[in-house]
mmCIF file of C-alpha atoms in Angstrom:
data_model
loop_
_atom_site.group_PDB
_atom_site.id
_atom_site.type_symbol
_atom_site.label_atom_id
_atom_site.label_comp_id
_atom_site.label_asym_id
_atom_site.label_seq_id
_atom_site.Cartn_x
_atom_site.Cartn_y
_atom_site.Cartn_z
ATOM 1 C CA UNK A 1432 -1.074 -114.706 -43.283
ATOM 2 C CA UNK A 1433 1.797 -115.570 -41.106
ATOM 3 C CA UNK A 1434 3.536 -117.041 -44.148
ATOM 4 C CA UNK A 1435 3.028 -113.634 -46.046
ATOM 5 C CA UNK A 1436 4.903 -111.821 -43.763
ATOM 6 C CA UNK A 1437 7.575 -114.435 -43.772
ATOM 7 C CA UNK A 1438 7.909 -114.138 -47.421
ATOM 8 C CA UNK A 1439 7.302 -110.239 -47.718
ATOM 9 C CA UNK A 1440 10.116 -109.870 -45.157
ATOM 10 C CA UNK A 1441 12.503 -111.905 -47.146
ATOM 11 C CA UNK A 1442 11.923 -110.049 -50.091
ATOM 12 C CA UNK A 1443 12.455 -106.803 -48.087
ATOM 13 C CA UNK A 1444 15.884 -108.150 -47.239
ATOM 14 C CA UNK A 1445 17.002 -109.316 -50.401
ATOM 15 C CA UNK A 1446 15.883 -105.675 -52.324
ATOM 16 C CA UNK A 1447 18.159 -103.608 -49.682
ATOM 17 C CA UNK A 1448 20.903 -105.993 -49.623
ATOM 18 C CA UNK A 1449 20.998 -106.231 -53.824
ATOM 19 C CA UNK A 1450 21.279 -102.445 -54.270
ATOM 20 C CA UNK A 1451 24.375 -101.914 -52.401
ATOM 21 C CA UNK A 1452 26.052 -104.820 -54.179
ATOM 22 C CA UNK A 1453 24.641 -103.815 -57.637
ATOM 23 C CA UNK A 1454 26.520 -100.217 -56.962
ATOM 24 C CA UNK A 1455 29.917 -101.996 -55.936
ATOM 25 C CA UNK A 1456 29.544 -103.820 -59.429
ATOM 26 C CA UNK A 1457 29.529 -100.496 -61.289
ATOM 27 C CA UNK A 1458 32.690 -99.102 -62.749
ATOM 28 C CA UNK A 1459 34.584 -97.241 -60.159
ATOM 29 C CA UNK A 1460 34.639 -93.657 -60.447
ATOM 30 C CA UNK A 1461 37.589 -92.372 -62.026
ATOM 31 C CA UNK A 1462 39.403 -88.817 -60.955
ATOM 32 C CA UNK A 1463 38.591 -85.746 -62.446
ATOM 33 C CA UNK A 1464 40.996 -84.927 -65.569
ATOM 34 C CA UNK A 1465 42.405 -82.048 -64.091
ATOM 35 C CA UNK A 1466 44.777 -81.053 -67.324
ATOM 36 C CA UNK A 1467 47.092 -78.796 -64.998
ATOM 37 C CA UNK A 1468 48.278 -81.588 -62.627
ATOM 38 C CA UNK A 1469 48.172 -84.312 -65.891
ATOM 39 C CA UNK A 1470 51.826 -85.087 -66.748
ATOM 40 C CA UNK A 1471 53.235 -84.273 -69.874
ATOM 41 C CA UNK A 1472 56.181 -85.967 -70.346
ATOM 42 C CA UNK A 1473 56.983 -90.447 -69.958
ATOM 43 C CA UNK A 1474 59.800 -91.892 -69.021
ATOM 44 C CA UNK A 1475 62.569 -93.543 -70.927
ATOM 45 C CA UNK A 1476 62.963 -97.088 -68.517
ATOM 46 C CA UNK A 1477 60.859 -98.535 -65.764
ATOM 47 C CA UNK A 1478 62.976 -96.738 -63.115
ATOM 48 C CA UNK A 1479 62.341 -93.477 -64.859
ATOM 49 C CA UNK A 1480 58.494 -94.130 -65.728
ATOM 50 C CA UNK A 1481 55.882 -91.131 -65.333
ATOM 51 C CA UNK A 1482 53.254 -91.669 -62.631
ATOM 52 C CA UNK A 1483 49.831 -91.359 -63.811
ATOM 53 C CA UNK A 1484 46.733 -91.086 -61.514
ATOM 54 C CA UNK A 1485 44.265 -93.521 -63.209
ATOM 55 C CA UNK A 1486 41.815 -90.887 -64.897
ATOM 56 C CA UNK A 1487 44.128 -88.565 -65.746
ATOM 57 C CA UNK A 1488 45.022 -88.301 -69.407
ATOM 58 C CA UNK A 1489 48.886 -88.085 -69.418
ATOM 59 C CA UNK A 1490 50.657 -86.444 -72.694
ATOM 60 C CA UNK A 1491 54.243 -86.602 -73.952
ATOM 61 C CA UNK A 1492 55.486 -85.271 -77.504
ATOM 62 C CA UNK A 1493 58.314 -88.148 -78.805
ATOM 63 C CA UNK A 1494 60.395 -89.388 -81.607
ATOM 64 C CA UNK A 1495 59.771 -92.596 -83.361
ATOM 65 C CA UNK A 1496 62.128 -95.166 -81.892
ATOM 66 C CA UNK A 1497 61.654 -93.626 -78.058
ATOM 67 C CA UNK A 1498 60.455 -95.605 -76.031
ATOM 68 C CA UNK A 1499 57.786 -94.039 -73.194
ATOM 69 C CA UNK A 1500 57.052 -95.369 -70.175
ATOM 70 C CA UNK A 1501 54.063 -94.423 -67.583
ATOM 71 C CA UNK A 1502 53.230 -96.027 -64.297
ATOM 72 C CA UNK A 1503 49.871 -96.590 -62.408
ATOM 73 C CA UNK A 1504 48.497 -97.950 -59.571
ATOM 74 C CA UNK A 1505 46.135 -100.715 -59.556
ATOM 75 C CA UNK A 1506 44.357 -102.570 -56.667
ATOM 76 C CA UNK A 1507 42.271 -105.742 -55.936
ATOM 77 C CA UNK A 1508 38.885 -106.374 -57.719
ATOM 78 C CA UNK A 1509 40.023 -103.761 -60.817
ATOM 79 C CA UNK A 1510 40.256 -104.586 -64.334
ATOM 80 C CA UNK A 1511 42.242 -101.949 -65.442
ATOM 81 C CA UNK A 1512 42.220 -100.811 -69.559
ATOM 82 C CA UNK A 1513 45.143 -98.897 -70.526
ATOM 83 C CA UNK A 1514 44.185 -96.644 -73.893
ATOM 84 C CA UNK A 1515 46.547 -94.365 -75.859
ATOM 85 C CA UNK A 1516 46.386 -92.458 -78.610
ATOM 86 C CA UNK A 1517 49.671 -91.220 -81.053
ATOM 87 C CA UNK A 1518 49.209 -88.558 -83.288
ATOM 88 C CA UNK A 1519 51.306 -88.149 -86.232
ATOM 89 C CA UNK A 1520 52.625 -84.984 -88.476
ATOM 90 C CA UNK A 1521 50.883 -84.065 -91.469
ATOM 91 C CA UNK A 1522 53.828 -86.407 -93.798
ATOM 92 C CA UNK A 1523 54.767 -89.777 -92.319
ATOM 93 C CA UNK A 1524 55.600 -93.575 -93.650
ATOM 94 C CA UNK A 1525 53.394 -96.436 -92.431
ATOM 95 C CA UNK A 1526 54.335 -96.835 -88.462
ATOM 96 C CA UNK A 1527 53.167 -100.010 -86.632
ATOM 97 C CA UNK A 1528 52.953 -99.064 -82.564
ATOM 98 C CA UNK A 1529 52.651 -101.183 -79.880
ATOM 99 C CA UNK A 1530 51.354 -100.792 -76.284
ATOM 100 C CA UNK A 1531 52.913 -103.144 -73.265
ATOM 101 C CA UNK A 1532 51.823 -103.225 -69.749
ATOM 102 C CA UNK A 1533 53.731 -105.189 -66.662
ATOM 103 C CA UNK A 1534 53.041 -105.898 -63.215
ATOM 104 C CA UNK A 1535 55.357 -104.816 -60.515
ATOM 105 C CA UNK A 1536 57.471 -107.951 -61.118
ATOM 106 C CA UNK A 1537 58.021 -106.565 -64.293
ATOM 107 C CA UNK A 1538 56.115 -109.582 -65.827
ATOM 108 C CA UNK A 1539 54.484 -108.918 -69.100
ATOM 109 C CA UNK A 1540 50.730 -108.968 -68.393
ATOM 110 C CA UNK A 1541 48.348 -110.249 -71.541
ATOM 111 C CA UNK A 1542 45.898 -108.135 -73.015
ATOM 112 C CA UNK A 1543 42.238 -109.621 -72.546
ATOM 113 C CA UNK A 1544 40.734 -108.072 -75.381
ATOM 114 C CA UNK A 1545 42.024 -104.916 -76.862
ATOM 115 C CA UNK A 1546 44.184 -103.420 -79.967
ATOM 116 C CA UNK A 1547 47.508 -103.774 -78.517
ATOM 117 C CA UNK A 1548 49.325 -103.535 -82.089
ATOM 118 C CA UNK A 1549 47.930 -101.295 -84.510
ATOM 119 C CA UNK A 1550 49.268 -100.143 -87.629
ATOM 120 C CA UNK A 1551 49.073 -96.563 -88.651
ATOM 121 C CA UNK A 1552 48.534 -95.844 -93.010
ATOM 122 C CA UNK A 1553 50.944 -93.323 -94.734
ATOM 123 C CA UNK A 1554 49.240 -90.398 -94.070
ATOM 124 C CA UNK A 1555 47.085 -91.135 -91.225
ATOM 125 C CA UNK A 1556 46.613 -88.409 -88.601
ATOM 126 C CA UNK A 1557 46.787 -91.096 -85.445
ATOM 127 C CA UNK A 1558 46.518 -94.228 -84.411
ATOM 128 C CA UNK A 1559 44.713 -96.055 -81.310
ATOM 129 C CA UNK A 1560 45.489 -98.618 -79.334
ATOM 130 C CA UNK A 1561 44.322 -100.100 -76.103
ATOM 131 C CA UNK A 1562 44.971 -103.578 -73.431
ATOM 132 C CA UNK A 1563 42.292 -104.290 -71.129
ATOM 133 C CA UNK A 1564 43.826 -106.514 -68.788
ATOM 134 C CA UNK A 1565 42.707 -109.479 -66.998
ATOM 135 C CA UNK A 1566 41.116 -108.732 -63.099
ATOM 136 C CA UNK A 1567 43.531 -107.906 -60.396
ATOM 137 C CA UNK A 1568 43.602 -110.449 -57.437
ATOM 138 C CA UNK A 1569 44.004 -110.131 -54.227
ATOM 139 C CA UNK A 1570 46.080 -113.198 -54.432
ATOM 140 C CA UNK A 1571 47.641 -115.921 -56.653
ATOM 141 C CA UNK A 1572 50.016 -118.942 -56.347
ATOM 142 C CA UNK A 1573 53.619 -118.085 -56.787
ATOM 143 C CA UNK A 1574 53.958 -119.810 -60.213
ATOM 144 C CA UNK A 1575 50.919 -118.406 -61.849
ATOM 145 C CA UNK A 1576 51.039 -115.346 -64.125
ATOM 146 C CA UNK A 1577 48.190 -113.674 -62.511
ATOM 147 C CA UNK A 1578 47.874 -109.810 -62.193
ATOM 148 C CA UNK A 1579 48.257 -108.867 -58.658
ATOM 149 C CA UNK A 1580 47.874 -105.666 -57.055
ATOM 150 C CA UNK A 1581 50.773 -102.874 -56.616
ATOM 151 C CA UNK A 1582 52.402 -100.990 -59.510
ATOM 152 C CA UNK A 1583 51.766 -101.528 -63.004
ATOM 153 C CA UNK A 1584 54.086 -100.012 -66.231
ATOM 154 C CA UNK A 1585 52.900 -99.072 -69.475
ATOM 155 C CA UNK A 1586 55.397 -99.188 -72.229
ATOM 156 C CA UNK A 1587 54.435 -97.254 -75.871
ATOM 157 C CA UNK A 1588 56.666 -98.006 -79.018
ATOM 158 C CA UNK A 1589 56.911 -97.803 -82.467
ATOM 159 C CA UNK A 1590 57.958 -101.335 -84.177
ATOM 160 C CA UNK A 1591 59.367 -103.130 -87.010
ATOM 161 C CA UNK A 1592 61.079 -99.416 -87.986
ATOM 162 C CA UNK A 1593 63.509 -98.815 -91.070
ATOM 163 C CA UNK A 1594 66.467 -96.691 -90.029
ATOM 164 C CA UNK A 1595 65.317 -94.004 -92.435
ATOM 165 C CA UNK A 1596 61.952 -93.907 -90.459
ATOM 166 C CA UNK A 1597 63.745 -93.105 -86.519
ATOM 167 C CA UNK A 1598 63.130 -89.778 -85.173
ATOM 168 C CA UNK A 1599 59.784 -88.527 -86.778
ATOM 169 C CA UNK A 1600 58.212 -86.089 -84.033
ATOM 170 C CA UNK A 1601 55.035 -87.808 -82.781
ATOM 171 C CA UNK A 1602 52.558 -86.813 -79.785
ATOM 172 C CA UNK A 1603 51.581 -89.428 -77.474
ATOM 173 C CA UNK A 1604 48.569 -89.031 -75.037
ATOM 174 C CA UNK A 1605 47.428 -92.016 -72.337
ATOM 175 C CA UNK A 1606 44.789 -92.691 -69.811
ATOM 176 C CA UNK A 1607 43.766 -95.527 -67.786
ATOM 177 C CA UNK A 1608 40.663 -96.603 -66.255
ATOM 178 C CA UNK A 1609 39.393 -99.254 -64.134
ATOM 179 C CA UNK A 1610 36.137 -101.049 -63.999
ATOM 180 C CA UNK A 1611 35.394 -102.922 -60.364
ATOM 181 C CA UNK A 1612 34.351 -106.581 -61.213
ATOM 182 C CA UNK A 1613 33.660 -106.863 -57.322
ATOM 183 C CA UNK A 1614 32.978 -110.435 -55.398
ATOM 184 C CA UNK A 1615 32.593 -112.716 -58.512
ATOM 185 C CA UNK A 1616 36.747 -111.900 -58.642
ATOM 186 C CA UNK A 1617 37.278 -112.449 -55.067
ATOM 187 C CA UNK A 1618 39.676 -114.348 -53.674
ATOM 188 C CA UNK A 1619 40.503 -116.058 -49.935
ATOM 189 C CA UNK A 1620 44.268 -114.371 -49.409
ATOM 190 C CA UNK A 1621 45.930 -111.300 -49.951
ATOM 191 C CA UNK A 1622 49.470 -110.057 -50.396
ATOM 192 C CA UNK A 1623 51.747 -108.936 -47.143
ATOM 193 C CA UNK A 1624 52.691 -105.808 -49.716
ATOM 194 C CA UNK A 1625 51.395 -104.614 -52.854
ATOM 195 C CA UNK A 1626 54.138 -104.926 -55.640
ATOM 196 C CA UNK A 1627 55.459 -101.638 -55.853
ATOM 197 C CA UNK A 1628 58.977 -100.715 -55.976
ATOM 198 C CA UNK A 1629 60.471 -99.812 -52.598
ATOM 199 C CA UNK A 1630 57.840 -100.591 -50.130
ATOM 200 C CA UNK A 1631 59.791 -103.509 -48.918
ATOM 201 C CA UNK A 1632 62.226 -101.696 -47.917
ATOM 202 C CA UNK A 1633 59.887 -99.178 -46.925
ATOM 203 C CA UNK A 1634 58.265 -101.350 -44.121
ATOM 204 C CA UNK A 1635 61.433 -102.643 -42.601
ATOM 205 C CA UNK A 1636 62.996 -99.350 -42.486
ATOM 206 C CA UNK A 1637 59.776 -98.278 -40.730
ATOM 207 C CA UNK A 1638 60.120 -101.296 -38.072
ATOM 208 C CA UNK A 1639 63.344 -100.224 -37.513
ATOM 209 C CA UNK A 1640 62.359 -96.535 -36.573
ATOM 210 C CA UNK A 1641 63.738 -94.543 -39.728
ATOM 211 C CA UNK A 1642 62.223 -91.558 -41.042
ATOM 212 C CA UNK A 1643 64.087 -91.271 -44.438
ATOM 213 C CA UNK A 1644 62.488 -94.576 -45.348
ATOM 214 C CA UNK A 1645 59.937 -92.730 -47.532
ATOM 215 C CA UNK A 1646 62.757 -92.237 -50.121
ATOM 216 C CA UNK A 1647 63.031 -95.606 -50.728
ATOM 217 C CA UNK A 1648 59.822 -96.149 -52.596
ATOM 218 C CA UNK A 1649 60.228 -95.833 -56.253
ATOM 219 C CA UNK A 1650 56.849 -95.144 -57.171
ATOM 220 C CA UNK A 1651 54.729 -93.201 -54.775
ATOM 221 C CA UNK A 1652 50.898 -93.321 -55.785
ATOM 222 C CA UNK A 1653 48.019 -95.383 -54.822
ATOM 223 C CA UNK A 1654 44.390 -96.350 -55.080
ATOM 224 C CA UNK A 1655 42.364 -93.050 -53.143
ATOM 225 C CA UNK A 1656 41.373 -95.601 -50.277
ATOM 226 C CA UNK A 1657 44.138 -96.997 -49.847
ATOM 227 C CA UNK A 1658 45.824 -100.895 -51.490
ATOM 228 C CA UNK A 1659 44.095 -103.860 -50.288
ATOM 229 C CA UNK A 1660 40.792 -101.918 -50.489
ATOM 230 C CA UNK A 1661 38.893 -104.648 -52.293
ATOM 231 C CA UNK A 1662 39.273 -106.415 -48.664
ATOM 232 C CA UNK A 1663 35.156 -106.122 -49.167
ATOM 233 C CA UNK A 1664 33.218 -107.119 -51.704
ATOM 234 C CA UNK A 1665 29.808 -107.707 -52.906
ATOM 235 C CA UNK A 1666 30.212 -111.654 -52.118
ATOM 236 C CA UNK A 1667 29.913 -110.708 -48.210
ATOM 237 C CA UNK A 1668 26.609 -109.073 -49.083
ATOM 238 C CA UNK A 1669 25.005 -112.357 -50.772
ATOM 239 C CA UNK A 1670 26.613 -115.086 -48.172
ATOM 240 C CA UNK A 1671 24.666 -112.631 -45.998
ATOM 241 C CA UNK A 1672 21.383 -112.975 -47.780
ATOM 242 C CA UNK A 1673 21.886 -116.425 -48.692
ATOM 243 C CA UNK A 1674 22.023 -116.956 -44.390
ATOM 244 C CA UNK A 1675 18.528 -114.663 -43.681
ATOM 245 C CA UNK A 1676 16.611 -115.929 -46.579
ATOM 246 C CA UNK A 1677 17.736 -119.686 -44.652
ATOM 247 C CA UNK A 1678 16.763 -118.592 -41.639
ATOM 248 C CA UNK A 1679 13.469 -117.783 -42.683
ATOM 249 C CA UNK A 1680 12.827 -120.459 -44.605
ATOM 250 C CA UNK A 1681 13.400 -122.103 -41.575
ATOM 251 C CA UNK A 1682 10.933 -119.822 -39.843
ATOM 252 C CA UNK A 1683 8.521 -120.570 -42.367
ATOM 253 C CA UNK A 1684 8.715 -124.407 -42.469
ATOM 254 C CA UNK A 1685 8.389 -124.648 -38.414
ATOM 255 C CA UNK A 1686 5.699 -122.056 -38.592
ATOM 256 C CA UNK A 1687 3.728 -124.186 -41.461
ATOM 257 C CA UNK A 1688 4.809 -128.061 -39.375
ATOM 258 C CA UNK A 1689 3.780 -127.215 -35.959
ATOM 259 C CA UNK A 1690 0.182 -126.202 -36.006
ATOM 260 C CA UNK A 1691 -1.444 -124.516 -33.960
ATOM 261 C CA UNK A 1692 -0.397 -126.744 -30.924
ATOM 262 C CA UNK A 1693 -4.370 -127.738 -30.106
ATOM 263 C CA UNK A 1694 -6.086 -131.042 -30.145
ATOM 264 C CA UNK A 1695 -8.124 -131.333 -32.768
ATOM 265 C CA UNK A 1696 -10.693 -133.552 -30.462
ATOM 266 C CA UNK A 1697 -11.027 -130.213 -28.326
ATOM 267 C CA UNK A 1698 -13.978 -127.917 -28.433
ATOM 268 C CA UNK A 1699 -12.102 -124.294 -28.706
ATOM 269 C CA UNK A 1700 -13.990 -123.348 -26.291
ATOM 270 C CA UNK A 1701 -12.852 -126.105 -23.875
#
């Protein structure tokens, strides 16, 4: 009986632990698409990129040959996919687009899976394309090419154009989204600063006592709680499970090994 409740109570543990951690594992919830705060114009460079709330679904109208450029944050524990769409006029020649996105280092990230080149028919009203990228760590060795979090840069170009194919009028739309892989991408380590433009100089300026230093940071947005939010993880929540259900195992063995602590050679009513 005692060995029931031993077991019944572990159970009990593990069920309220594994519902928290199977919410953290869901895909985080994105922003509301609120169309009149949604930019509608990119930028031309990486200095001049347009900020884009992830969840928002930013437009610009183009020419072939432009190139656009958005920016978005991106934190710890995210796999962020990057989707855009370009829409065409009713006449056009066979366009082949491509979709780049870099880290704050300005290092070219690799897609995971995705259609990062896509060719569009003659004729064809638009084309899709999309990069999910690998998961954002916390932290990574200098010399690896991992994603890490801060600032990320989406670049959107036609390629491979004739010169009698520049400056078509095309309509370009974007969005990104993040899914939260949670403790299975955690990592021991974080970064002093996320990489975003600025916030170097940002910090010192604010050691130093200067108000202005807010102008320094090039790119201004962030995840809604904050960077380094993916401090916590759904890894805390099993090490803690994996310690009770121990300690009652323990429990349980000493409880089944000890006895019931009386002779057996004694009457019980001795």
């Amino acid at each position: 009986m005692r060995i029931t409740r031993v077991l019944s109570t572990a159970l009990l543990a593990l069920g309220l632990a594994a519902g928290p951690a199977a919410a953290d594992s869901s895909p985080s919830a994105s922003p509301s698409d609120d169309s009149g705060s949604a930019p509608t114009s990119a930028g031309t460079s990486f200095r001049t990129a347009t900020e884009v709330e992830q969840g928002q679904k930013a437009t610009a109208s183009a020419s072939t040959g432009d190139y656009l450029y958005w920016s978005f944050p991106a934190d710890s524990g995210g796999r962020p996919t990057v989707k855009a769409t370009v829409k065409f006029p009713d006449e056009h020649v066979a366009q082949t687009w491509q979709i780049d996105v870099y880290d704050g280092l300005r290092r070219r990230q690799a897609c995971q899976y995705g259609a990062q080149t896509r060719t569009a028919a003659q004729g064809a009203a638009s084309v899709e394309l999309a990069c999910v990228l690998r998961t954002v760590r916390a932290w990574s060795e200098p010399w690896a090419d991992d994603p890490l979090p801060g600032t990320y840069y989406v670049r959107l170009t036609a390629v491979r154009l004739q010169a009698a194919d520049l400056g078509l009028p095309v309509s370009a739309e974007l969005q990104v989204n993040s899914k939260d892989i949670g403790g299975s991408s955690a990592v021991d380590g974080s970064l002093a600063e996320p990489l975003v433009p600025g916030i170097a100089v940002e910090s010192k300026a604010k050691d130093e006592g200067d108000d202005d230093s807010a102008s320094a940071v090039l790119s201004s947005l962030e995840p809604d709680d904050g960077w380094a939010s993916g401090w916590w993880s759904d890894r805390w929540v099993w090490t803690a499970i994996g310690a009770a259900l121990a300690a009652l195992a323990g429990i349980g063995g000493y409880t089944l090994t000890r006895g019931s602590g009386r002779p057996r050679n004694v009457p019980p009513g001795a």
